[in-house]
Amino acid sequence: MDKSIIDYTLYLVTDQTLLPPSRTLAETVAAAIKGGVTLVQLREKTKSTRAFIAEAQALKLICASSTPRTPFLINDRVDVALAVDADGVHVGQDDMPVRDVRRLLGPDKIVGVTVETVEQAHEAIAGGADYLGTAAVFPTATKKHAPGFAPLGVAGVREIVQAVAGRVPVVTIGGIGAGNAREVMHGGLWEEGRRGLAGVAVVSAIIAQVDPEAAAKELVEQVRPWVRSVALPLSQAPSLARVVREKSLQPIRSSMDAASLALVDDVAAAFTKLKATKPLVHNITNFVVMNDTANALVSIGASPVMSHSIEEVRDIVKISNALVINIGTLSPSWIASMHAAGNKAKELSIPVVLDPVGAGATPFRLQTCLSLIAALKPRVVKGNAGEISAIAKALGLTDTDTGSQAVESRGVDSVGSLADPGTLAALLALKTNSVVAISGAIDVVSDGTRVARVENGNAWLGTLSGTGCTATALAGAFLASAQDPFVAAVAALVALGVAAELAAGDDGGVVRGPGTFKARLLDEIYGLDVGKISAMARLSVKER
Ligand SMILES: Nc1ncnc2c1ncn2[C@@H]1O[C@H](COP(=O)(O)OP(=O)(O)OP(=O)(O)O)[C@@H](O)[C@H]1O
Ligand SMILES: Cc1ncsc1CCO
């Protein structure tokens, strides 16, 4: 068997005990192969050696008679594999060491190894493994786990895929079915979607089904577009946004033009990069939101540090990848710290994002914002319509220039909406040499040349104090790794908006008010993956 062309897309692991009543393993495996299973592993934990061999012989015949021939592996038992001349063996961490398996089976057979950690992955490859299966991605009842074992989660799987760096194919297993296969495959992607998992392994999602052929067909259709057994050249990597939409992971809500789809791809790539780099984000922020924004940052995959003492802010910013300045609960000593940290960040080219909370409410806040903008040249300024209107007005932009009547502020909230937020954002961006984001039911972001409208989000966001501050903190996390501050600001608003939509679900009574929404929002920020972002981003972008 030519090992270089083995297709790991849909890897079936058997379990007799899960068969529906009066079904045989042989007929189920035959149907599953017909449906699209690309590789079969016979796993037997209770049968006698003789019965195991008999079963293996029967399944080997079924696999051999399919076109193309389906590779057939044995779990754990090298002796059984040798007895039936199977295509290979899959071993776990407690089974025979991979070097010994290789020695016994020879160079031509396939040897796969289950790995729980990056170290085990390196070890297995060094020992001669042809492919790796990660430990369970999600909890599953199919396999007994060692005490203390926690499922890897999609992020844990991606960490292994990244560490393997394409040296051998990697599949993952554990609680995967039609409901989450795409999520797992998307989550395993890295390097802008060029690299990723070679496939998924399933047990009950096929074996326990009344119609295993249909189950396999559905799974293979979901998984196939996302298989990255070898890295795709960038030129051939399909647009993430386009592929997801074509495969209709979510109904296409708006027909997007090429520029908008390209921006969705940039946002998805920024998200992947954020997850891979875990940026440290220094926040000088207000007392109201400090805990919420720290948790939002942790949930999206960044490391927050909240620090405002003049004695240490320069030292904190030095080791950080981005600085978030939020003037929500301002006092003179904090202003000094904001300037000290911001100047250090400027000196070290560490990106700064400013949230001018309540800039329209008092001269003290407005003056502070103007001096921070002048001194620090933040890469992104994110405010609501009232805050941005106040800054624009103070910098000499009139309502005639912007085509909108300036929006008033009431404390930290803005009252009313702008007729043409795109022009205001673009003119202020040119004036301040930063990207300006105006949040609201529809968010508008501009760098002076491009204007993006982000439609994600829902009204629940407006029922919580500080969600705008969360958007700004997330922009800090994206800024840390994104080349383009325009993409970073859009990505933050898309991420928060998508998470909010998922948190609300189709509502159905799960969100009873701001309290349940808040908890669910954090869960959904935590659960974001590149597939959800690509499929659900609702935005448009235009050149001015
Ligand atoms: N009605 C709405 N529909 C959709 N999204 C909304 C709505 N209202 C607010 N949002 C979203 O909520 C987030 C916060 O925006 P908002 O303009 O309320 O910020 P803010 O006024 O600065 O908030 P805060 O001062 O409370 O932090 C943004 O991501 C925005 O897209
Ligand atoms: C309510 C409030 N007051 C100062 S900062 C803040 C959080 C929302 O901006």
Coordinates of C-alpha atoms and ligand atoms in Angstrom, one line a residue:
M1 CA 0.0 0.0 0.0
D2 CA 1.4 3.4 -1.0
K3 CA 1.4 5.2 2.3
S4 CA 1.8 8.6 0.7
I5 CA -1.7 8.6 -0.8
I6 CA -3.7 7.3 2.2
D7 CA -6.9 9.4 2.6
Y8 CA -7.6 10.1 6.3
T9 CA -10.7 12.2 5.7
L10 CA -13.2 10.0 7.4
Y11 CA -11.6 7.4 9.6
L12 CA -13.9 4.8 11.1
V13 CA -13.1 3.1 14.4
T14 CA -15.3 0.2 15.2
D15 CA -17.1 -0.7 18.4
Q16 CA -19.3 -3.8 18.4
T17 CA -21.1 -2.7 21.5
L18 CA -22.6 0.4 19.8
L19 CA -24.3 -1.4 16.9
P20 CA -28.1 -1.0 16.7
P21 CA -30.0 -4.2 17.5
S22 CA -29.6 -7.0 14.9
R23 CA -26.9 -5.2 12.9
T24 CA -23.6 -6.9 12.2
L25 CA -20.3 -5.1 12.2
A26 CA -19.5 -6.4 8.7
E27 CA -22.7 -4.9 7.1
T28 CA -22.3 -1.6 9.0
V29 CA -18.7 -1.3 7.9
A30 CA -19.6 -2.1 4.3
A31 CA -22.4 0.5 4.3
A32 CA -20.0 3.1 5.9
I33 CA -17.4 2.5 3.2
K34 CA -20.2 3.0 0.6
G35 CA -21.1 6.2 2.2
G36 CA -17.5 7.6 2.1
V37 CA -15.4 6.2 5.0
T38 CA -11.8 6.3 3.8
L39 CA -10.1 4.2 6.4
V40 CA -11.2 1.5 8.9
Q41 CA -9.7 0.5 12.2
L42 CA -10.9 -2.6 14.0
R43 CA -11.0 -2.1 17.7
E44 CA -11.8 -5.0 20.0
K45 CA -11.4 -4.9 23.7
T46 CA -13.3 -8.0 24.8
K47 CA -13.0 -10.7 22.1
S48 CA -10.8 -13.7 22.3
T49 CA -7.7 -13.6 20.1
R50 CA -9.3 -16.2 17.8
A51 CA -12.6 -14.4 17.4
F52 CA -10.7 -11.1 16.9
I53 CA -8.7 -12.7 14.0
A54 CA -11.9 -14.1 12.5
E55 CA -13.5 -10.6 12.6
A56 CA -10.4 -9.0 11.2
Q57 CA -10.3 -11.4 8.3
A58 CA -13.9 -10.6 7.5
L59 CA -13.5 -6.9 7.6
K60 CA -10.2 -7.0 5.7
L61 CA -12.1 -8.6 2.8
I62 CA -14.8 -5.9 2.9
C63 CA -12.2 -3.2 2.9
A64 CA -10.2 -4.9 0.1
S65 CA -13.2 -5.2 -2.1
S66 CA -14.1 -1.5 -2.1
T67 CA -13.0 0.8 -4.9
P68 CA -10.6 2.3 -4.2
R69 CA -9.4 -0.2 -1.7
T70 CA -10.0 1.0 1.9
P71 CA -6.9 0.7 4.2
F72 CA -7.6 -1.6 7.1
L73 CA -5.9 -1.2 10.5
I74 CA -6.0 -3.0 13.8
N75 CA -6.1 -1.3 17.1
D76 CA -3.3 -2.2 19.5
R77 CA -2.7 -5.9 18.6
V78 CA 0.4 -6.2 16.4
D79 CA 0.0 -10.0 16.5
V80 CA -3.5 -9.8 15.0
A81 CA -2.4 -7.4 12.3
L82 CA 0.4 -9.7 11.4
A83 CA -1.9 -12.8 11.4
V84 CA -4.3 -11.2 8.9
D85 CA -1.7 -9.1 7.0
A86 CA -3.6 -5.9 7.8
D87 CA -2.4 -2.6 6.4
G88 CA -1.2 -1.4 9.8
V89 CA -1.7 -0.9 13.5
H90 CA -2.9 2.0 15.7
V91 CA -1.4 2.2 19.2
G92 CA -2.1 4.3 22.3
Q93 CA 0.3 5.6 24.9
D94 CA 0.0 2.5 27.0
D95 CA 0.4 0.1 24.1
M96 CA 3.5 -1.3 22.5
P97 CA 6.0 1.6 21.8
V98 CA 5.9 2.8 18.2
R99 CA 9.6 1.8 17.5
D100 CA 8.8 -1.8 18.4
V101 CA 5.6 -1.8 16.4
R102 CA 7.6 -0.5 13.4
R103 CA 10.3 -3.1 13.9
L104 CA 7.8 -5.9 13.9
L105 CA 5.6 -4.6 11.1
G106 CA 8.4 -3.4 8.8
P107 CA 8.6 -0.1 6.9
D108 CA 5.7 -0.6 4.5
K109 CA 2.9 -0.9 7.0
I110 CA 1.0 2.0 8.5
V111 CA 1.6 2.8 12.1
G112 CA -0.6 5.4 13.9
V113 CA -0.2 6.7 17.4
T114 CA -2.6 8.4 19.8
V115 CA -1.0 11.5 21.3
E116 CA -2.3 13.7 24.1
T117 CA 0.5 16.3 24.1
V118 CA 2.8 18.1 21.8
E119 CA 5.8 16.2 23.4
Q120 CA 4.1 12.9 22.7
A121 CA 3.5 14.0 19.1
H122 CA 7.2 14.8 18.6
E123 CA 8.2 11.5 20.2
A124 CA 5.8 9.4 18.1
I125 CA 7.1 11.0 14.9
A126 CA 10.7 10.4 16.0
G127 CA 9.7 6.7 16.6
G128 CA 8.4 6.3 13.1
A129 CA 4.7 7.0 13.2
D130 CA 3.0 7.5 9.8
Y131 CA 0.1 9.5 11.2
L132 CA -1.1 10.7 14.6
G133 CA -4.6 10.6 16.2
T134 CA -5.0 13.2 18.9
A135 CA -6.6 12.3 22.3
A136 CA -10.3 13.1 22.5
V137 CA -11.2 16.6 21.3
F138 CA -14.6 16.4 23.1
P139 CA -15.9 14.3 26.0
T140 CA -17.1 10.9 24.8
A141 CA -18.6 7.8 26.4
T142 CA -17.1 5.5 23.9
K143 CA -13.7 5.4 25.4
K144 CA -12.6 5.1 29.0
H145 CA -10.1 7.8 29.9
A146 CA -7.4 7.9 32.5
P147 CA -8.5 9.7 35.7
G148 CA -7.8 13.4 35.3
F149 CA -7.8 13.4 31.5
A150 CA -9.6 16.4 30.1
P151 CA -10.6 16.6 26.4
L152 CA -8.2 18.6 24.4
G153 CA -10.8 21.0 22.9
V154 CA -10.5 22.4 19.5
A155 CA -7.7 24.7 20.6
G156 CA -5.7 21.8 22.1
V157 CA -6.0 19.8 18.9
R158 CA -4.8 22.8 16.8
E159 CA -1.8 23.1 19.1
I160 CA -0.8 19.6 18.2
V161 CA -1.5 20.1 14.5
Q162 CA 0.7 23.2 14.5
A163 CA 3.5 21.5 16.4
V164 CA 3.5 18.6 13.9
A165 CA 3.8 21.2 11.2
G166 CA 2.8 18.9 8.4
R167 CA 5.4 16.2 9.0
V168 CA 2.7 13.5 9.2
P169 CA -1.1 13.7 8.9
V170 CA -3.1 14.3 12.0
V171 CA -6.6 13.2 12.7
T172 CA -8.7 13.8 15.8
I173 CA -11.4 11.8 17.5
G174 CA -13.8 12.0 20.4
G175 CA -17.5 13.0 20.4
I176 CA -17.4 14.1 16.7
G177 CA -20.5 13.8 14.6
A178 CA -22.4 15.7 12.0
G179 CA -23.2 18.5 14.4
N180 CA -19.6 19.5 15.1
A181 CA -17.3 17.9 12.4
R182 CA -17.0 21.2 10.5
E183 CA -16.2 23.1 13.7
V184 CA -13.4 20.7 14.5
M185 CA -12.0 20.9 11.0
H186 CA -12.1 24.7 11.0
G187 CA -10.7 24.8 14.4
G188 CA -7.7 22.7 13.3
L189 CA -6.8 25.1 10.6
W190 CA -3.7 27.4 10.8
E191 CA -1.5 29.4 8.6
E192 CA -4.4 31.3 7.0
G193 CA -6.2 28.0 6.4
R194 CA -3.4 26.5 4.4
R195 CA -2.7 23.8 6.9
G196 CA -4.9 21.7 9.2
L197 CA -6.2 18.3 10.1
A198 CA -6.1 15.4 7.7
G199 CA -9.5 14.2 8.8
V200 CA -11.7 13.1 11.7
A201 CA -12.1 9.7 13.3
V202 CA -15.6 8.7 14.5
V203 CA -17.1 5.8 16.3
S204 CA -20.7 6.2 17.3
A205 CA -21.5 8.8 14.7
I206 CA -21.5 5.9 12.2
I207 CA -21.5 2.6 14.1
A208 CA -24.5 3.4 16.2
Q209 CA -26.6 4.9 13.3
V210 CA -29.5 3.1 11.8
D211 CA -28.3 4.3 8.4
P212 CA -24.5 4.2 8.5
E213 CA -24.1 4.9 4.8
A214 CA -26.1 8.2 5.0
A215 CA -24.2 9.1 8.2
A216 CA -20.9 8.6 6.5
K217 CA -22.0 10.5 3.4
E218 CA -23.0 13.5 5.5
L219 CA -19.8 13.5 7.5
V220 CA -17.5 13.2 4.5
E221 CA -19.2 16.1 2.8
Q222 CA -18.7 18.2 5.8
V223 CA -15.1 17.3 6.4
R224 CA -13.7 17.0 2.9
P225 CA -13.4 20.7 2.0
W226 CA -11.4 21.3 5.1
V227 CA -8.9 18.5 4.8
R228 CA -5.3 19.8 4.7
S229 CA -3.1 16.6 4.6
V230 CA -0.4 18.7 3.0
A231 CA -0.1 22.5 3.1
L232 CA -1.9 24.2 0.2
P233 CA 0.1 26.8 -1.6
L234 CA -1.4 30.2 -0.7
S235 CA -2.5 30.7 -4.3
Q236 CA -4.6 27.5 -4.1
A237 CA -6.0 27.9 -0.6
P238 CA -9.7 28.5 -1.2
S239 CA -11.1 31.6 0.4
L240 CA -12.3 30.6 3.8
A241 CA -15.3 32.8 3.5
R242 CA -16.2 31.5 0.1
V243 CA -15.8 27.8 1.0
V244 CA -17.9 28.1 4.1
R245 CA -20.6 30.0 2.4
E246 CA -20.6 27.7 -0.6
K247 CA -20.9 24.8 1.7
S248 CA -23.7 26.8 3.4
L249 CA -22.5 26.3 7.0
Q250 CA -25.0 29.1 7.7
P251 CA -27.5 30.4 5.3
I252 CA -25.9 33.2 3.3
R253 CA -27.5 36.3 4.7
S254 CA -26.2 38.8 2.3
S255 CA -24.6 38.3 -1.1
M256 CA -21.1 39.7 -0.6
D257 CA -18.9 41.2 -3.2
A258 CA -15.3 40.1 -3.7
A259 CA -13.8 42.9 -1.6
S260 CA -16.1 42.1 1.3
L261 CA -15.3 38.4 1.1
A262 CA -11.6 39.2 1.0
L263 CA -12.1 41.2 4.2
V264 CA -13.9 38.3 5.9
D265 CA -10.8 36.2 4.9
D266 CA -8.5 38.8 6.5
V267 CA -10.6 38.8 9.6
A268 CA -10.5 35.0 9.8
A269 CA -6.7 35.0 9.3
A270 CA -6.4 37.6 12.0
F271 CA -8.4 35.4 14.3
T272 CA -6.3 32.4 13.5
K273 CA -3.2 34.4 14.2
L274 CA -4.5 35.7 17.5
K275 CA -5.2 32.2 18.7
A276 CA -1.7 31.1 17.6
T277 CA 0.1 34.0 19.3
K278 CA -1.8 34.4 22.5
P279 CA -0.9 38.1 22.8
L280 CA -0.3 39.9 26.1
V281 CA -2.6 42.9 26.2
H282 CA -1.9 45.7 28.7
N283 CA -5.1 47.5 29.7
I284 CA -5.4 50.8 31.5
T285 CA -9.2 50.7 31.7
N286 CA -12.1 51.6 33.9
F287 CA -13.3 50.0 37.1
V288 CA -16.7 49.2 35.7
V289 CA -15.5 46.8 33.0
M290 CA -12.1 45.7 34.3
N291 CA -13.2 42.2 35.1
D292 CA -15.4 41.7 32.1
T293 CA -12.8 42.8 29.6
A294 CA -10.1 40.7 31.2
N295 CA -12.3 37.6 30.9
A296 CA -13.3 38.5 27.3
L297 CA -9.6 38.7 26.5
V298 CA -8.8 35.4 28.1
S299 CA -11.8 33.8 26.4
I300 CA -10.7 34.9 22.9
G301 CA -7.3 33.5 23.5
A302 CA -5.2 36.5 24.7
S303 CA -3.6 37.2 28.0
P304 CA -4.8 40.4 29.7
V305 CA -2.9 42.4 32.3
M306 CA -4.7 45.3 34.0
S307 CA -2.2 47.8 35.3
H308 CA -2.4 51.5 35.9
S309 CA 0.1 52.5 38.5
I310 CA 2.7 55.0 37.2
E311 CA 5.4 53.1 39.0
E312 CA 5.0 50.0 36.7
V313 CA 3.1 50.9 33.5
R314 CA 6.3 51.4 31.5
D315 CA 7.6 48.0 32.6
I316 CA 4.3 46.3 31.8
V317 CA 3.9 47.8 28.4
K318 CA 7.4 46.8 27.5
I319 CA 6.5 43.1 27.7
S320 CA 3.1 43.5 26.1
N321 CA 2.0 43.1 22.5
A322 CA -0.7 45.9 22.6
L323 CA -1.9 48.6 24.9
V324 CA -5.6 49.4 25.5
I325 CA -6.3 52.8 27.0
N326 CA -9.9 53.4 28.1
I327 CA -10.8 56.6 29.9
G328 CA -14.0 55.4 31.5
T329 CA -13.2 56.2 35.1
L330 CA -10.6 58.9 34.8
S331 CA -8.5 60.7 37.4
P332 CA -5.3 62.8 37.0
S333 CA -3.0 60.1 38.2
W334 CA -4.4 57.7 35.6
I335 CA -4.0 60.3 32.9
A336 CA -0.3 60.5 33.8
S337 CA -0.1 56.7 33.6
M338 CA -1.8 56.6 30.2
H339 CA 0.7 59.0 28.8
A340 CA 3.7 57.2 30.3
A341 CA 2.5 53.8 29.1
G342 CA 1.5 55.2 25.7
N343 CA 4.8 57.0 25.1
K344 CA 6.7 53.8 26.0
A345 CA 4.5 51.9 23.6
K346 CA 5.1 54.5 20.9
E347 CA 8.9 54.2 21.4
L348 CA 8.7 50.4 21.1
S349 CA 6.2 50.4 18.2
I350 CA 3.6 48.6 20.4
P351 CA 0.2 49.3 19.0
V352 CA -2.2 51.4 21.1
V353 CA -6.0 51.5 20.9
L354 CA -8.0 54.2 22.6
D355 CA -11.6 54.1 23.9
P356 CA -12.7 57.7 24.5
V357 CA -15.5 56.7 27.0
G358 CA -17.9 59.6 27.6
A359 CA -15.7 62.1 25.6
G360 CA -18.9 64.1 24.9
A361 CA -19.9 64.2 28.5
T362 CA -17.4 66.6 30.1
P363 CA -14.6 68.9 29.0
F364 CA -12.2 66.9 31.3
R365 CA -12.8 63.7 29.3
L366 CA -12.7 65.5 26.0
Q367 CA -9.4 67.3 26.7
T368 CA -7.9 64.1 27.9
C369 CA -8.8 62.3 24.7
L370 CA -7.5 65.1 22.5
S371 CA -4.1 65.1 24.3
L372 CA -3.9 61.3 24.2
I373 CA -4.6 61.3 20.5
A374 CA -2.1 64.1 19.8
A375 CA 0.7 62.6 21.9
L376 CA 0.2 58.8 21.3
K377 CA -1.2 58.6 17.8
P378 CA -3.3 55.5 18.6
R379 CA -3.6 53.0 15.8
V380 CA -7.3 52.6 16.5
V381 CA -9.9 54.9 18.2
K382 CA -13.1 53.1 19.0
G383 CA -16.1 55.0 20.4
N384 CA -19.8 55.3 20.1
A385 CA -21.5 57.9 17.9
G386 CA -21.6 60.5 20.7
E387 CA -17.9 60.1 21.7
I388 CA -16.7 60.2 18.1
S389 CA -18.9 63.2 17.3
A390 CA -17.4 65.1 20.2
I391 CA -13.8 64.4 19.2
A392 CA -14.5 65.3 15.6
K393 CA -16.2 68.6 16.5
A394 CA -13.3 69.5 18.8
L395 CA -10.8 68.8 16.0
G396 CA -12.7 71.2 13.7
L397 CA -14.9 68.8 11.6
T398 CA -18.3 70.5 11.1
D399 CA -21.6 68.8 10.4
T400 CA -21.4 70.1 6.9
D401 CA -18.0 68.3 6.4
T402 CA -19.3 65.0 7.8
G403 CA -22.8 65.1 6.4
S404 CA -24.2 64.2 9.8
Q405 CA -25.6 66.1 12.6
A406 CA -23.3 65.5 15.6
V407 CA -24.7 63.0 18.0
E408 CA -25.0 64.1 21.7
S409 CA -23.8 62.1 24.7
R410 CA -25.6 61.3 27.9
G411 CA -22.9 60.2 30.3
V412 CA -21.1 57.3 28.6
D413 CA -24.0 56.6 26.2
S414 CA -24.8 58.2 22.9
V415 CA -28.2 59.5 22.1
G416 CA -29.3 59.3 18.5
S417 CA -27.6 58.1 15.3
L418 CA -25.5 59.5 12.6
A419 CA -26.9 60.1 9.1
D420 CA -23.5 59.2 7.5
P421 CA -21.2 57.5 10.0
G422 CA -18.8 56.4 7.2
T423 CA -17.9 59.9 6.2
L424 CA -17.4 61.0 9.8
A425 CA -15.2 57.9 10.6
A426 CA -13.2 58.5 7.4
L427 CA -12.6 62.2 7.9
L428 CA -11.6 61.7 11.6
A429 CA -9.3 58.8 10.6
L430 CA -7.5 61.1 8.1
K431 CA -7.3 63.9 10.7
T432 CA -5.9 61.7 13.5
N433 CA -4.0 59.3 11.3
S434 CA -5.7 56.3 13.0
V435 CA -8.4 53.9 12.2
V436 CA -11.7 55.1 13.6
A437 CA -14.4 52.7 14.6
I438 CA -17.9 53.9 15.5
S439 CA -19.9 51.2 17.4
G440 CA -23.6 50.9 17.3
A441 CA -26.4 48.7 15.9
I442 CA -24.2 48.8 12.7
D443 CA -20.5 49.4 13.4
V444 CA -18.6 51.5 10.9
V445 CA -14.8 51.4 10.6
S446 CA -12.5 53.5 8.4
D447 CA -8.9 54.2 7.9
G448 CA -9.6 57.2 5.7
T449 CA -9.7 55.2 2.4
R450 CA -11.7 52.1 3.2
V451 CA -15.1 52.2 5.0
A452 CA -16.4 48.9 6.5
R453 CA -19.9 48.3 7.9
V454 CA -20.2 45.4 10.3
E455 CA -23.7 44.2 10.8
N456 CA -23.1 41.5 13.4
G457 CA -24.4 41.8 16.9
N458 CA -27.8 42.1 18.5
A459 CA -29.7 44.4 20.8
W460 CA -28.8 42.4 23.9
L461 CA -25.3 43.9 23.6
G462 CA -26.9 47.3 24.3
T463 CA -28.5 46.0 27.5
L464 CA -25.1 45.6 29.2
S465 CA -22.8 48.3 30.4
G466 CA -19.3 48.0 28.9
T467 CA -19.8 45.9 25.8
G468 CA -18.2 48.8 23.8
C469 CA -15.2 48.5 26.1
T470 CA -15.1 44.8 25.4
A471 CA -15.0 45.6 21.7
T472 CA -12.1 47.9 22.3
A473 CA -10.2 45.4 24.4
L474 CA -10.7 42.8 21.7
A475 CA -9.4 45.2 19.2
G476 CA -6.2 45.4 21.3
A477 CA -5.8 41.6 21.1
F478 CA -6.3 41.7 17.3
L479 CA -4.0 44.6 16.9
A480 CA -1.2 42.8 18.6
S481 CA -0.9 40.3 15.8
A482 CA -2.6 41.9 12.8
Q483 CA -0.6 43.8 10.3
D484 CA -3.4 46.1 9.5
P485 CA -5.2 48.1 12.2
F486 CA -8.3 48.4 10.0
V487 CA -8.6 44.6 9.9
A488 CA -8.0 44.4 13.6
A489 CA -10.8 46.8 14.4
V490 CA -13.2 45.1 12.0
A491 CA -12.2 41.7 13.4
A492 CA -13.0 42.7 17.0
L493 CA -16.4 44.0 16.1
V494 CA -17.2 40.9 14.0
A495 CA -15.9 38.6 16.8
L496 CA -18.0 40.3 19.5
G497 CA -21.0 40.5 17.1
V498 CA -20.9 36.8 16.1
A499 CA -20.5 35.7 19.7
A500 CA -23.5 37.9 20.6
E501 CA -25.6 36.3 17.9
L502 CA -24.6 32.8 19.0
A503 CA -25.3 33.7 22.7
A504 CA -28.8 34.8 21.8
G505 CA -29.3 31.8 19.6
D506 CA -32.7 31.9 18.1
D507 CA -33.6 33.1 21.5
G508 CA -36.2 30.4 22.3
G509 CA -36.3 31.6 25.9
V510 CA -32.7 30.7 26.7
V511 CA -31.8 34.4 27.2
R512 CA -34.0 35.6 30.0
G513 CA -32.4 39.0 30.3
P514 CA -29.0 40.7 30.5
G515 CA -27.7 38.3 33.1
T516 CA -28.1 35.1 31.1
F517 CA -27.0 36.9 28.0
K518 CA -23.8 38.1 29.7
A519 CA -22.8 34.6 30.8
R520 CA -23.7 33.1 27.4
L521 CA -21.7 35.9 25.6
L522 CA -18.5 34.9 27.4
D523 CA -19.1 31.3 26.6
E524 CA -19.5 32.1 22.9
I525 CA -16.4 34.3 22.8
Y526 CA -14.6 31.3 24.3
G527 CA -16.1 29.0 21.7
L528 CA -15.4 31.2 18.6
D529 CA -13.5 29.5 15.9
V530 CA -12.5 30.4 12.4
G531 CA -15.4 28.6 10.8
K532 CA -18.0 30.5 12.8
I533 CA -16.2 33.8 12.0
S534 CA -16.0 33.0 8.3
A535 CA -19.5 31.8 8.0
M536 CA -21.3 34.3 10.1
A537 CA -19.4 37.6 9.5
R538 CA -21.8 40.1 8.0
L539 CA -19.9 43.0 6.6
S540 CA -19.3 45.1 3.6
V541 CA -16.4 47.3 2.6
K542 CA -16.0 50.1 0.1
E543 CA -13.3 52.5 -1.0
R544 CA -14.2 56.1 -0.6
Ligands
LIG1 N1 -28.9 47.3 18.6 C1 -27.7 46.7 18.4 N2 -27.7 45.7 17.4 C2 -26.5 45.1 17.2 N3 -25.4 45.4 17.8 C3 -25.3 46.3 18.7 C4 -26.5 47.0 19.1 N4 -26.1 47.9 20.0 C5 -24.9 47.7 20.3 N5 -24.3 46.8 19.5 C6 -23.0 46.2 19.6 O1 -22.5 46.3 20.9 C7 -21.2 46.6 21.0 C8 -21.0 47.8 21.9 O2 -21.4 49.0 21.1 P1 -21.9 50.3 21.8 O3 -22.1 51.3 20.7 O4 -23.1 50.0 22.6 O5 -20.7 50.7 22.7 P2 -20.5 51.7 23.8 O6 -21.6 52.7 23.8 O7 -19.1 52.2 23.7 O8 -20.6 50.8 25.1 P3 -20.1 50.9 26.6 O9 -19.8 52.4 26.9 O10 -21.2 50.4 27.4 O11 -18.9 50.1 26.7 C9 -20.7 46.8 19.6 O12 -20.0 45.6 19.2 C10 -22.0 47.0 18.7 O13 -21.8 46.4 17.5
LIG2 C1 -20.9 53.0 33.1 C2 -19.6 53.5 33.0 N1 -19.2 54.6 33.6 C3 -17.9 54.9 33.4 S1 -17.1 53.8 32.4 C4 -18.5 52.9 32.3 C5 -18.6 51.7 31.5 C6 -19.2 51.8 30.2 O1 -18.5 52.6 29.3

